[in-house]
Coordinates of C-alpha atoms in Angstrom, one line a residue:
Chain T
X229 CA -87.7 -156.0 -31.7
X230 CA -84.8 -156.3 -29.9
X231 CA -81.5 -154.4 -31.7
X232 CA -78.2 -156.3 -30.5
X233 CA -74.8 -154.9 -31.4
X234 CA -72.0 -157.2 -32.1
X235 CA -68.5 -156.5 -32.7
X236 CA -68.6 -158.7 -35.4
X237 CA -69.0 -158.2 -39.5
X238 CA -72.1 -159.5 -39.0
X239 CA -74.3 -156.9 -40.2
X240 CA -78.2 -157.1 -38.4
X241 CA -80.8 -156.2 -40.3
X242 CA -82.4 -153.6 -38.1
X243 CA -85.7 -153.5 -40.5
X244 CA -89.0 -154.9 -39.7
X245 CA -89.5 -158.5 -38.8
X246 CA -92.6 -158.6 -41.5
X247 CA -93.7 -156.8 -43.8
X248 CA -96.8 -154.6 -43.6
X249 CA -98.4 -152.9 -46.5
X250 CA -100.6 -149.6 -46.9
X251 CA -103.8 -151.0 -47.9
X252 CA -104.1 -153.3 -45.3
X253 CA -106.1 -152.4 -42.3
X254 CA -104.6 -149.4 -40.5
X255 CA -106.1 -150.3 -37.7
X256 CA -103.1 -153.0 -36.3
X257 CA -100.0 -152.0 -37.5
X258 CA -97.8 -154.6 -35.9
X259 CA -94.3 -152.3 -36.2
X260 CA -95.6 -149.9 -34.1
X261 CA -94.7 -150.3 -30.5
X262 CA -95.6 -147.5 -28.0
X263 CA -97.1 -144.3 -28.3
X264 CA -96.2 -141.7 -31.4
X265 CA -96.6 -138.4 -29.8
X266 CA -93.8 -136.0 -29.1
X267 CA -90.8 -137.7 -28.0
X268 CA -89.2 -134.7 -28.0
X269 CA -91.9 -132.5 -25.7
X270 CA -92.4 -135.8 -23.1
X271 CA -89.0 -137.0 -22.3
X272 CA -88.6 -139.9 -24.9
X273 CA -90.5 -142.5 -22.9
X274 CA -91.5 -145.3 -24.7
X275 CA -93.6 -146.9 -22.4
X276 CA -96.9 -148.5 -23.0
X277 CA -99.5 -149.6 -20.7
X278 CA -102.2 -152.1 -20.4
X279 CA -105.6 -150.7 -21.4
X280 CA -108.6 -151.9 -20.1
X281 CA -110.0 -154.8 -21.8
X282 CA -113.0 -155.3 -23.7
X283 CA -114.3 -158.2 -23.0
X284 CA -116.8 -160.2 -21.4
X285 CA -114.0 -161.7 -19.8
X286 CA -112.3 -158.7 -18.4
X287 CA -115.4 -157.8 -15.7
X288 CA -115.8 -159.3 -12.4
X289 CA -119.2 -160.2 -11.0
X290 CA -120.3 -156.5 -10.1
X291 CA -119.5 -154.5 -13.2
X292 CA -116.2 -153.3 -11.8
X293 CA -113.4 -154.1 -14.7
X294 CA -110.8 -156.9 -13.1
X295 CA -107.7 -154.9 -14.3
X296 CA -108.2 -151.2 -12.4
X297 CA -104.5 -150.4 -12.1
X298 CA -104.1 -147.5 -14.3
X299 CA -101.1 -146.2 -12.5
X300 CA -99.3 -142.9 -14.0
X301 CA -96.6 -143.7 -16.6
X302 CA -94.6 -140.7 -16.5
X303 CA -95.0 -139.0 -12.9
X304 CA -92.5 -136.6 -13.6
X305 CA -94.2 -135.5 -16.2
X306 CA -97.8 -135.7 -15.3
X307 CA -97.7 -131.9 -15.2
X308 CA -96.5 -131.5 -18.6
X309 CA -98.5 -133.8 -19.9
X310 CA -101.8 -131.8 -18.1
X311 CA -100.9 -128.5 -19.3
X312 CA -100.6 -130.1 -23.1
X313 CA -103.8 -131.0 -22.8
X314 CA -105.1 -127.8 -21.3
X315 CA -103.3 -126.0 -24.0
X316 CA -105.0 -128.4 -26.6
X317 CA -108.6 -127.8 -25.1
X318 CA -108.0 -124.0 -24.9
X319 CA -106.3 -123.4 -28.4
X320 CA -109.2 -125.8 -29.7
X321 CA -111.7 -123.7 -28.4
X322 CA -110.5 -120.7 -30.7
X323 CA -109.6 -122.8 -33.5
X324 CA -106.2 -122.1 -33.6
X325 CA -103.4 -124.2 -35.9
X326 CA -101.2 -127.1 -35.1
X327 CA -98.2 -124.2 -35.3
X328 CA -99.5 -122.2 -32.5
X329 CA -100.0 -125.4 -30.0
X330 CA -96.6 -127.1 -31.2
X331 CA -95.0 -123.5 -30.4
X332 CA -97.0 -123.0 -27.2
X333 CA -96.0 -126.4 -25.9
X334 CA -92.1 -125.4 -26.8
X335 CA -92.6 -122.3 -24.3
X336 CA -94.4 -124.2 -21.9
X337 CA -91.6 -127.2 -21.8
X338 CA -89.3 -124.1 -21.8
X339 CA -90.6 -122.3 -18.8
X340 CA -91.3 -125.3 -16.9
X341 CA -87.9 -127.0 -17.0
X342 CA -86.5 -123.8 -16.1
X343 CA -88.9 -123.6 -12.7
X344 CA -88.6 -120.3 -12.3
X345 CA -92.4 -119.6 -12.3
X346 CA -92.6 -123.0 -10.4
X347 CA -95.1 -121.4 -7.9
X348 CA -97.9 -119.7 -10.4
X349 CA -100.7 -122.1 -11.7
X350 CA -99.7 -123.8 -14.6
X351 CA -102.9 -123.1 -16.4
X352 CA -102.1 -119.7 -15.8
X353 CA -98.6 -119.9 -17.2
X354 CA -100.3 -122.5 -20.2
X355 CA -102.5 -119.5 -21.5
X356 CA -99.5 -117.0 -21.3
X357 CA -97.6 -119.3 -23.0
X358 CA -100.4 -119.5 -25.8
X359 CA -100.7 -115.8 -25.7
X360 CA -97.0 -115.7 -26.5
X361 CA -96.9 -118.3 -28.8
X362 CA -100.0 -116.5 -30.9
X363 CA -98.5 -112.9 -31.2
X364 CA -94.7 -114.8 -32.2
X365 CA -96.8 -116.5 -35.3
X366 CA -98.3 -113.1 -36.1
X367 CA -101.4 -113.4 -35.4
X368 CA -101.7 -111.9 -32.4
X369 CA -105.1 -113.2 -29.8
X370 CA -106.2 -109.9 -27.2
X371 CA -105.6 -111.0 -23.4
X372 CA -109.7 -110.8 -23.5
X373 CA -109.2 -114.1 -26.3
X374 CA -107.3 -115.9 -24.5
X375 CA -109.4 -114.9 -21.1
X376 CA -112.5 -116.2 -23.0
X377 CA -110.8 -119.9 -23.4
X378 CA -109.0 -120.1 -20.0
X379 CA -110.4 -120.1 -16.8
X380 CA -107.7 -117.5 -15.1
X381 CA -108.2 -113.9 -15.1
X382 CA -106.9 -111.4 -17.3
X383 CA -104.3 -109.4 -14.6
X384 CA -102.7 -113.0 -14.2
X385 CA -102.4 -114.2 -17.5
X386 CA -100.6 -110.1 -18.2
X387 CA -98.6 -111.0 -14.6
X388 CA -97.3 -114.7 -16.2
X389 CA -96.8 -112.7 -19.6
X390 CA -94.8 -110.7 -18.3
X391 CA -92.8 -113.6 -16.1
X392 CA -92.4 -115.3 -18.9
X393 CA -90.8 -113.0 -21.3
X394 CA -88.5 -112.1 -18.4
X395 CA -87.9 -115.6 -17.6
X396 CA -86.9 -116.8 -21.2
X397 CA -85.2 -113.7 -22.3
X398 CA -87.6 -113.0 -25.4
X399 CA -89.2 -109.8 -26.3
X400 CA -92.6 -110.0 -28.4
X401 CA -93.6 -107.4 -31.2
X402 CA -95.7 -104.6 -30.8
X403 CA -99.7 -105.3 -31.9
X404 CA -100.8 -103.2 -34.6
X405 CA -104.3 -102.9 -35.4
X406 CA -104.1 -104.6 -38.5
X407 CA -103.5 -107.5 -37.0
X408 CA -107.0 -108.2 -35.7
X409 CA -109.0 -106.7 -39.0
X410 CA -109.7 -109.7 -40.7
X411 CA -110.8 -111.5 -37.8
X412 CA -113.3 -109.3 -36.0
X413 CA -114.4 -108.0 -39.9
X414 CA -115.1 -111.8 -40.6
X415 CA -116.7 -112.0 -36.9
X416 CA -119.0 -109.5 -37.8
X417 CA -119.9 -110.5 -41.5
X418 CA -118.6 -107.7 -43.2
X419 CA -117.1 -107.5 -46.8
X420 CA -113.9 -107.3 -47.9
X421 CA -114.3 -104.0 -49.0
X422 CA -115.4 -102.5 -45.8
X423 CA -112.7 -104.5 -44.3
X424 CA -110.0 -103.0 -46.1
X425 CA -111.3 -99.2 -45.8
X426 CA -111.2 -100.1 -41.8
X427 CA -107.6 -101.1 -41.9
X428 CA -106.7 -98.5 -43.9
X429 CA -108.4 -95.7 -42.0
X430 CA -106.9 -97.5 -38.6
X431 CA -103.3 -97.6 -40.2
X432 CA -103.9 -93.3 -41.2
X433 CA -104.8 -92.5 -37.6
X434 CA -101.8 -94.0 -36.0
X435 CA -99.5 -92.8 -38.7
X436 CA -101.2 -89.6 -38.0
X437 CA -101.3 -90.1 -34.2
X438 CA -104.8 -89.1 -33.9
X439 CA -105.0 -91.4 -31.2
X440 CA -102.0 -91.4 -28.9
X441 CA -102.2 -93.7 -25.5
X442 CA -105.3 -95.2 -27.1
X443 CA -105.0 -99.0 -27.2
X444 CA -104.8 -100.5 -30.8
X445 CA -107.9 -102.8 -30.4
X446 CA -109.4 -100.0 -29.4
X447 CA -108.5 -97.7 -32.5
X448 CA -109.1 -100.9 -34.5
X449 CA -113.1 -100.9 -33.4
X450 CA -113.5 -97.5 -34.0
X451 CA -112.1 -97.6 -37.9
X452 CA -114.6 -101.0 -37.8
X453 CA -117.3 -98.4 -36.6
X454 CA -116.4 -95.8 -39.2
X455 CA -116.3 -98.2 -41.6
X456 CA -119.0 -100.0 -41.6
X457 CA -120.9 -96.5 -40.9
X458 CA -119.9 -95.2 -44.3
X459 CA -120.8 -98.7 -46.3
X460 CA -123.5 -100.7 -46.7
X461 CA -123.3 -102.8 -43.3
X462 CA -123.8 -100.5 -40.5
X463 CA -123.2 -101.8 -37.2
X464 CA -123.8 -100.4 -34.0
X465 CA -121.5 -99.7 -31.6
X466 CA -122.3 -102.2 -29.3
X467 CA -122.1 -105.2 -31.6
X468 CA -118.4 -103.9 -32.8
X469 CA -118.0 -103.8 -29.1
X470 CA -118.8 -107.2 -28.2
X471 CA -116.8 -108.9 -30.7
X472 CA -113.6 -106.8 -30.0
X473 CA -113.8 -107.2 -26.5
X474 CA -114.1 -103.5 -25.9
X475 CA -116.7 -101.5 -24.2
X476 CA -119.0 -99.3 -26.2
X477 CA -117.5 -96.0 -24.7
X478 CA -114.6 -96.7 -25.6
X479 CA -115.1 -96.8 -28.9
X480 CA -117.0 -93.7 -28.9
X481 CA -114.1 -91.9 -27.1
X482 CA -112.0 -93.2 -30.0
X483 CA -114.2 -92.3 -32.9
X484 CA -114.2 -88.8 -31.5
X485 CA -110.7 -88.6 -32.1
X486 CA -110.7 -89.8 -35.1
X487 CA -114.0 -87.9 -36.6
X488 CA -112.5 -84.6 -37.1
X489 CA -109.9 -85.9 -39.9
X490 CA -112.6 -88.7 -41.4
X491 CA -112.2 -87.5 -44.6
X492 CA -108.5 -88.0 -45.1
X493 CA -108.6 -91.5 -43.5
X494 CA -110.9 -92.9 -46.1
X495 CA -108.7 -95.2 -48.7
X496 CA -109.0 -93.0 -52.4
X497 CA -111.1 -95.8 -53.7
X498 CA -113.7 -96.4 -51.5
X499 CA -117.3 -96.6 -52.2
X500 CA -119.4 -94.4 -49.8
X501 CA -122.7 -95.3 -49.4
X502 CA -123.4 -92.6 -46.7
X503 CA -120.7 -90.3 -47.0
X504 CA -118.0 -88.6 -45.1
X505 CA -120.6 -85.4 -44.0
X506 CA -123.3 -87.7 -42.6
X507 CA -121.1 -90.3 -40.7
X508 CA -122.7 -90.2 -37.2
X509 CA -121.2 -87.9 -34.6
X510 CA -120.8 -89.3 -31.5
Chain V
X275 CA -78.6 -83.7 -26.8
X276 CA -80.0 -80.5 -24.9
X277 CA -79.2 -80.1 -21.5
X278 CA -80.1 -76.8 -21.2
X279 CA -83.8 -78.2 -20.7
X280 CA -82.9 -80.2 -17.8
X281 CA -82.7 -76.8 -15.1
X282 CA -86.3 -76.6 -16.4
X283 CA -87.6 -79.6 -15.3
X284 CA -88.7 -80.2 -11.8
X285 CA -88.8 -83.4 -10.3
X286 CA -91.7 -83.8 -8.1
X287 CA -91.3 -86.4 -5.4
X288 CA -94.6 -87.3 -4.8
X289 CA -94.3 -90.5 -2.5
X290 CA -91.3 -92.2 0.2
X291 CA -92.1 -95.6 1.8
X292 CA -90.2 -96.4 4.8
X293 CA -90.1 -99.1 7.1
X294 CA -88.8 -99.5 10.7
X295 CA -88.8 -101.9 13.4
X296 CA -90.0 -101.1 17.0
X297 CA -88.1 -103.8 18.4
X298 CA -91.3 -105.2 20.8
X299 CA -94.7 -106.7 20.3
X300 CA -98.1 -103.9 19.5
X301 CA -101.1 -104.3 21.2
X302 CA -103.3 -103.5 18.1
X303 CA -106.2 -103.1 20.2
X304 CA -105.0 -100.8 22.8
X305 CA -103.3 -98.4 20.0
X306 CA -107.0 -98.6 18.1
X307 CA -108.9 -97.8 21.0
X308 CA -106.6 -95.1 22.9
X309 CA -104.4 -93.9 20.2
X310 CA -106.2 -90.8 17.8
X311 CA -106.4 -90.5 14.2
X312 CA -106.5 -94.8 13.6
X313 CA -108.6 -97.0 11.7
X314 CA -108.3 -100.8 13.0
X315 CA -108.3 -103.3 10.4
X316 CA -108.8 -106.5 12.2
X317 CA -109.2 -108.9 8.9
X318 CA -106.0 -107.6 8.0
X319 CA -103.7 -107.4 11.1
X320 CA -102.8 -104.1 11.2
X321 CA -103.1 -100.6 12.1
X322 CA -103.7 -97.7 9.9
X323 CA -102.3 -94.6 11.8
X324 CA -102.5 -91.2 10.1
X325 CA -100.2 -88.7 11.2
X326 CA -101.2 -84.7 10.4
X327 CA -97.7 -83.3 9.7
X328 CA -95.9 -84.7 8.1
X329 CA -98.8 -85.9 5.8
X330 CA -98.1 -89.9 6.9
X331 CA -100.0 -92.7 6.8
X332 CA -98.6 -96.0 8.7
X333 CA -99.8 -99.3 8.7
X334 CA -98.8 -101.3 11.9
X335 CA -98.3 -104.7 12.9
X336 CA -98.6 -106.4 16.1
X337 CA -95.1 -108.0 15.5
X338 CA -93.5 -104.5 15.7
X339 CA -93.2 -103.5 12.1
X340 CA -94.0 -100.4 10.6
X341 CA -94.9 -99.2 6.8
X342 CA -94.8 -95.6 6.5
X343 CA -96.1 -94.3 3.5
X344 CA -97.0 -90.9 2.2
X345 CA -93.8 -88.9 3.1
X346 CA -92.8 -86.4 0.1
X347 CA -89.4 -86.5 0.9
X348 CA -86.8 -88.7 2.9
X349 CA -86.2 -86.8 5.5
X350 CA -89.8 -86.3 6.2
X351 CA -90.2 -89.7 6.2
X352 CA -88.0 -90.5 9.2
X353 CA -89.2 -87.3 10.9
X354 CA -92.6 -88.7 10.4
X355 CA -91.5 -92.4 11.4
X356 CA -89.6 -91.1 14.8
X357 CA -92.8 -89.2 15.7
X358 CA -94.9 -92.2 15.0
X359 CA -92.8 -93.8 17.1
X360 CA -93.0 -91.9 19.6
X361 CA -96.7 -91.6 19.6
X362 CA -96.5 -95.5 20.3
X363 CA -94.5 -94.8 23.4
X364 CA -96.8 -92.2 24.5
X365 CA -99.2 -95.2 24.5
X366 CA -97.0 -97.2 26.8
X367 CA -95.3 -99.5 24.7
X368 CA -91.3 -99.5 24.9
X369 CA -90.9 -98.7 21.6
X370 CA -86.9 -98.9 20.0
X371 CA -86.4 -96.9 17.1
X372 CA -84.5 -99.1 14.8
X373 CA -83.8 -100.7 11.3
X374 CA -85.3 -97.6 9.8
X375 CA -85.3 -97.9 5.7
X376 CA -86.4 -96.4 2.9
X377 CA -87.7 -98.6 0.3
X378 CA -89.4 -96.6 -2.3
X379 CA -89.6 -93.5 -3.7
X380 CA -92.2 -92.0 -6.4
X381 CA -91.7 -88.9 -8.7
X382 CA -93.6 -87.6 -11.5
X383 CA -92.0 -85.5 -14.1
X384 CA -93.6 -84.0 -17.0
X385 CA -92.0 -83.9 -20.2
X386 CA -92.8 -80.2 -22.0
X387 CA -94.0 -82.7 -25.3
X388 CA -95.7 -85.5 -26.5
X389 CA -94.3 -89.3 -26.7
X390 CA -94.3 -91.6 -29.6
X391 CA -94.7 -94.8 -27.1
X392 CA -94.3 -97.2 -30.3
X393 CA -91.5 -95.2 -32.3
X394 CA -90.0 -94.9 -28.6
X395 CA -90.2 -98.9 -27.9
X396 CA -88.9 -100.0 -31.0
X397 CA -85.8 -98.0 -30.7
X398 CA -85.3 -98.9 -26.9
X399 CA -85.8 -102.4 -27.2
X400 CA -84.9 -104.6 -25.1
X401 CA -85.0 -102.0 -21.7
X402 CA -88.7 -100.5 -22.3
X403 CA -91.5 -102.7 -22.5
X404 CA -95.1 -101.6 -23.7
X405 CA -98.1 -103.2 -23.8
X406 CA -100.9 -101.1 -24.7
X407 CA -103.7 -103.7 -23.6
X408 CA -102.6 -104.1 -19.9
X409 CA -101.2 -100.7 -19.1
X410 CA -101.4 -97.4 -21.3
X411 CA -97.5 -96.3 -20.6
X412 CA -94.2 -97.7 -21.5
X413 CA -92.4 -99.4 -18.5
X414 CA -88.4 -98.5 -18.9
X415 CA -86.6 -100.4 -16.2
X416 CA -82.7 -99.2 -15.7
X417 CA -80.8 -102.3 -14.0
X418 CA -77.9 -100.4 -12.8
X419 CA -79.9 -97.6 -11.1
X420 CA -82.9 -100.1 -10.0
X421 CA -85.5 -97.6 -11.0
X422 CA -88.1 -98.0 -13.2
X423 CA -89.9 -95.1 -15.4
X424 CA -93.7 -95.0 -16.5
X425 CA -93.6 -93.3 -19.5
X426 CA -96.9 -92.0 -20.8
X427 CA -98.0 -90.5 -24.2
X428 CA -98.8 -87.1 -23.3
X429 CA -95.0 -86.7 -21.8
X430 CA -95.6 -87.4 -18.1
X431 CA -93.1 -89.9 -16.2
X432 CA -93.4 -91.7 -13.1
X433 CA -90.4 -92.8 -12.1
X434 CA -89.8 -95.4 -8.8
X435 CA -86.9 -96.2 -7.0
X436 CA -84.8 -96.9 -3.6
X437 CA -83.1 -93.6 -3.6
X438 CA -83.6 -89.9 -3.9
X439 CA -80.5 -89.1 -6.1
X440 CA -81.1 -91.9 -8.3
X441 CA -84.6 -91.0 -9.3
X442 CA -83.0 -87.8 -10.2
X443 CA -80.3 -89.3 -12.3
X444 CA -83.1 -91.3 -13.7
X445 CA -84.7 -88.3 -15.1
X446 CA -82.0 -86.5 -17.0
X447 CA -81.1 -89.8 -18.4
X448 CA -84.6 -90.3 -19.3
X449 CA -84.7 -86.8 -20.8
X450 CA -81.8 -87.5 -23.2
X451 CA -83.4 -90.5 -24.8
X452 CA -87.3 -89.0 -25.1
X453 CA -85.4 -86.2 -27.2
X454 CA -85.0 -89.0 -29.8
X455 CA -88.4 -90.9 -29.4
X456 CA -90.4 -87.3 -28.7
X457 CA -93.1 -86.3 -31.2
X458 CA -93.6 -82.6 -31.8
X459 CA -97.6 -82.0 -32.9
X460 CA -96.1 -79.8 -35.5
X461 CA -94.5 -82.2 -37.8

């Protein structure tokens, strides 16, 4: 459809030229020209291209397809347009929300137009920006998350991290260990009970600074340990490990800090099936 | 704020990098087979030269340029960097002494108490940045002096920055906000 302005009173009727309803067949929806995604991320281009057909027709002789010319439709944008996808196949592979990736392709555009990081890999400033964009929706992702889903290394995701927060002028909260509870708990198939003691006993030591200079993930998989030592579901340290992304003596050289005051980190309410005197000392 | 601490307090200057020029191309192989004390790094470039007193090591590149690291205090550094030089001319090269400058200098300080890192972030927050999972101290970067403090949880600072007297500035200024952000085991 083609909108013309006159200077007239003529008013045009800007709607469509025919009507489509609902029910019909979704599949050809003849008022929609051009692609729906993100005008505002891509530039507002409202190209289309010719796909490939699917005839018999559309093959030559050999098998090759007669129309090959798939040139690039947005050049200056191809790099975007490649790191949304990254993004997309990285945040897909931790099952993370529409939110996240609409907010991790904001910081992305962001960071890119200002080309200030213009010579670090973009998939390296992509998972950054996903980092970021996890911990400013409050559910923060360790650096060893997002290392699992990207294929760049943990010091340069922290080195973009860092670049990035400089770059846009943002700060990020601090992570607390109650921030990853639920989802290494639900890793690990333990109750909600058990859950709940774990952030409670993690939230204590801090408050208590039992643990100073210890990382929270850290403190985090040793109230897991505790925890799940004291209930029902005892894991070991080495699957508590694996899940949180830290190693086994780690955790022991947290739980040691912590085991002295065990009694006072407990919640009031909670159900001890081996209690506080037996917990294993490490 | 209690500035009677401060005369308590030493400074330690731990490391000064220098650099100099020597204004004429190195022979990297001559100075690793006739000079003493070297280790040649040939998938590198350089030179690693290790001078006994002062305690300096130097890396050296064929182009003429010279990293001196190691020094504990400025002065030692150039007193280190003109002997090194001079070593070089003992070798035979016409060495000139020149664009000698100090780009770095490292101190540790030791707080006599313990660090709240987050209760000490929150309040300082857009300067000191801490992130527990890449490094286990609080970076506090002061634009105006261009010095930048690690601040770890049992009280000890390292603090980096072009100049001597600055890093000293650094500290007292340092001192004056851990005294709000400092956690005494007692309470």
């Amino acid at each position: 459809c083609v909108v013309l302005f006159f200077t007239s009173d003529r008013v045009i009727d800007v709607g469509s030229e025919w009507r489509t309803f609902s029910n019909e067949k979704a599949l050809k929806d003849p008022s929609r020209v051009g692609d729906a995604q993100n005008p505002l991320l891509n530039g507002g281009d409202l190209t289309t291209m010719i796909s490939k057909g699917t005839g018999a027709a559309s093959f030559d002789e050999f098998g090759n397809s007669k129309y090959q010319n798939r040139r690039t439709m947005s050049s200056s944008d191809r790099a975007m347009l490649n790191a949304f996808k990254e993004i997309s196949t990285m945040a897909d592979r931790i099952n993370l929300p529409r939110n996240i990736i609409d907010r991790t392709n904001n910081l992305f555009k962001q960071v890119y137009e200002q080309k200030s990081l213009k010579g670090r890999a973009n998939d390296a400033i992509a998972s950054a920006c996903l980092y970021i964009a996890c911990r400013q929706e409050g559910v923060p992702r360790t650096f060893k998350e997002i290392c699992a889903v990207s294929r760049i290394s943990k010091k340069e995701i922290g080195r973009c991290f860092k670049l990035i927060l400089k770059a846009l002028e943002t700060s990020v909260d601090l992570i607390t260990t109650g921030d990853f509870m639920s989802r290494f708990c639900s890793n690990l198939g333990l109750p909600k009970q058990v859950q709940m003691a774990a952030t409670f006993i993690a939230r204590k030591a801090v408050e208590l600074d039992l643990v100073p200079g210890r990382s929270p993930i850290s403190v985090a998989a040793a109230a897991i340990y505790m925890a799940s030592q004291a209930s029902a579901e005892k894991k070991t340290q080495k699957e508590i490990g694996d899940i949180a992304g830290v190693a086994d003596v780690t955790i022991r050289q947290s739980y040691r800090l912590i085991y002295p005051r065990a009694a006072e980190l407990f919640p009031p309410d909670f159900k001890f099936d081996t209690p506080v005197d037996k917990l294993p000392q490490l | 704020m209690d500035s009677g601490n401060d005369e308590a307090l030493d400074i330690i200057i731990t490391n000064v990098v220098a650099t100099f020029r020597t204004r004429c191309h190195l022979n990297l192989r001559t100075i690793a087979l006739e000079g003493i004390n070297v280790i040649y790094k040939p998938e590198d470039g350089k030179v690693l030269m290790k001078l006994r007193k002062p305690k300096i090591t130097a890396s050296i590149w064929s182009s003429g340029k010279i990293i001196c690291t190691g020094a504990t205090s400025e002065d030692q550094a150039k007193v280190g960097a003109r002997r090194l030089a001079r070593c070089l001319q003992k070798l035979g090269f016409k060495v000139r002494f020149s664009a000698f400058k100090v780009v770095n200098v490292l101190a540790v300080c030791s707080m006599p108490f313990a660090i709240h890192l987050i209760d000490f972030t929150k309040n300082n927050r857009p300067i000191a940045s801490y992130e527990p999972e890449l490094h286990p101290a609080v970076t506090y970067r002061i634009k105006h002096l261009r010095a930048t403090c690690q601040i770890f949880s049992t009280g000890s600072l390292t603090i980096t920055a072009v100049q001597e007297n600055a890093v000293k500035r650094r500290t007292q200024n340092c001192h004056f906000r851990n005294n709000v952000g400092k956690n005494t085991k007692n309470s």
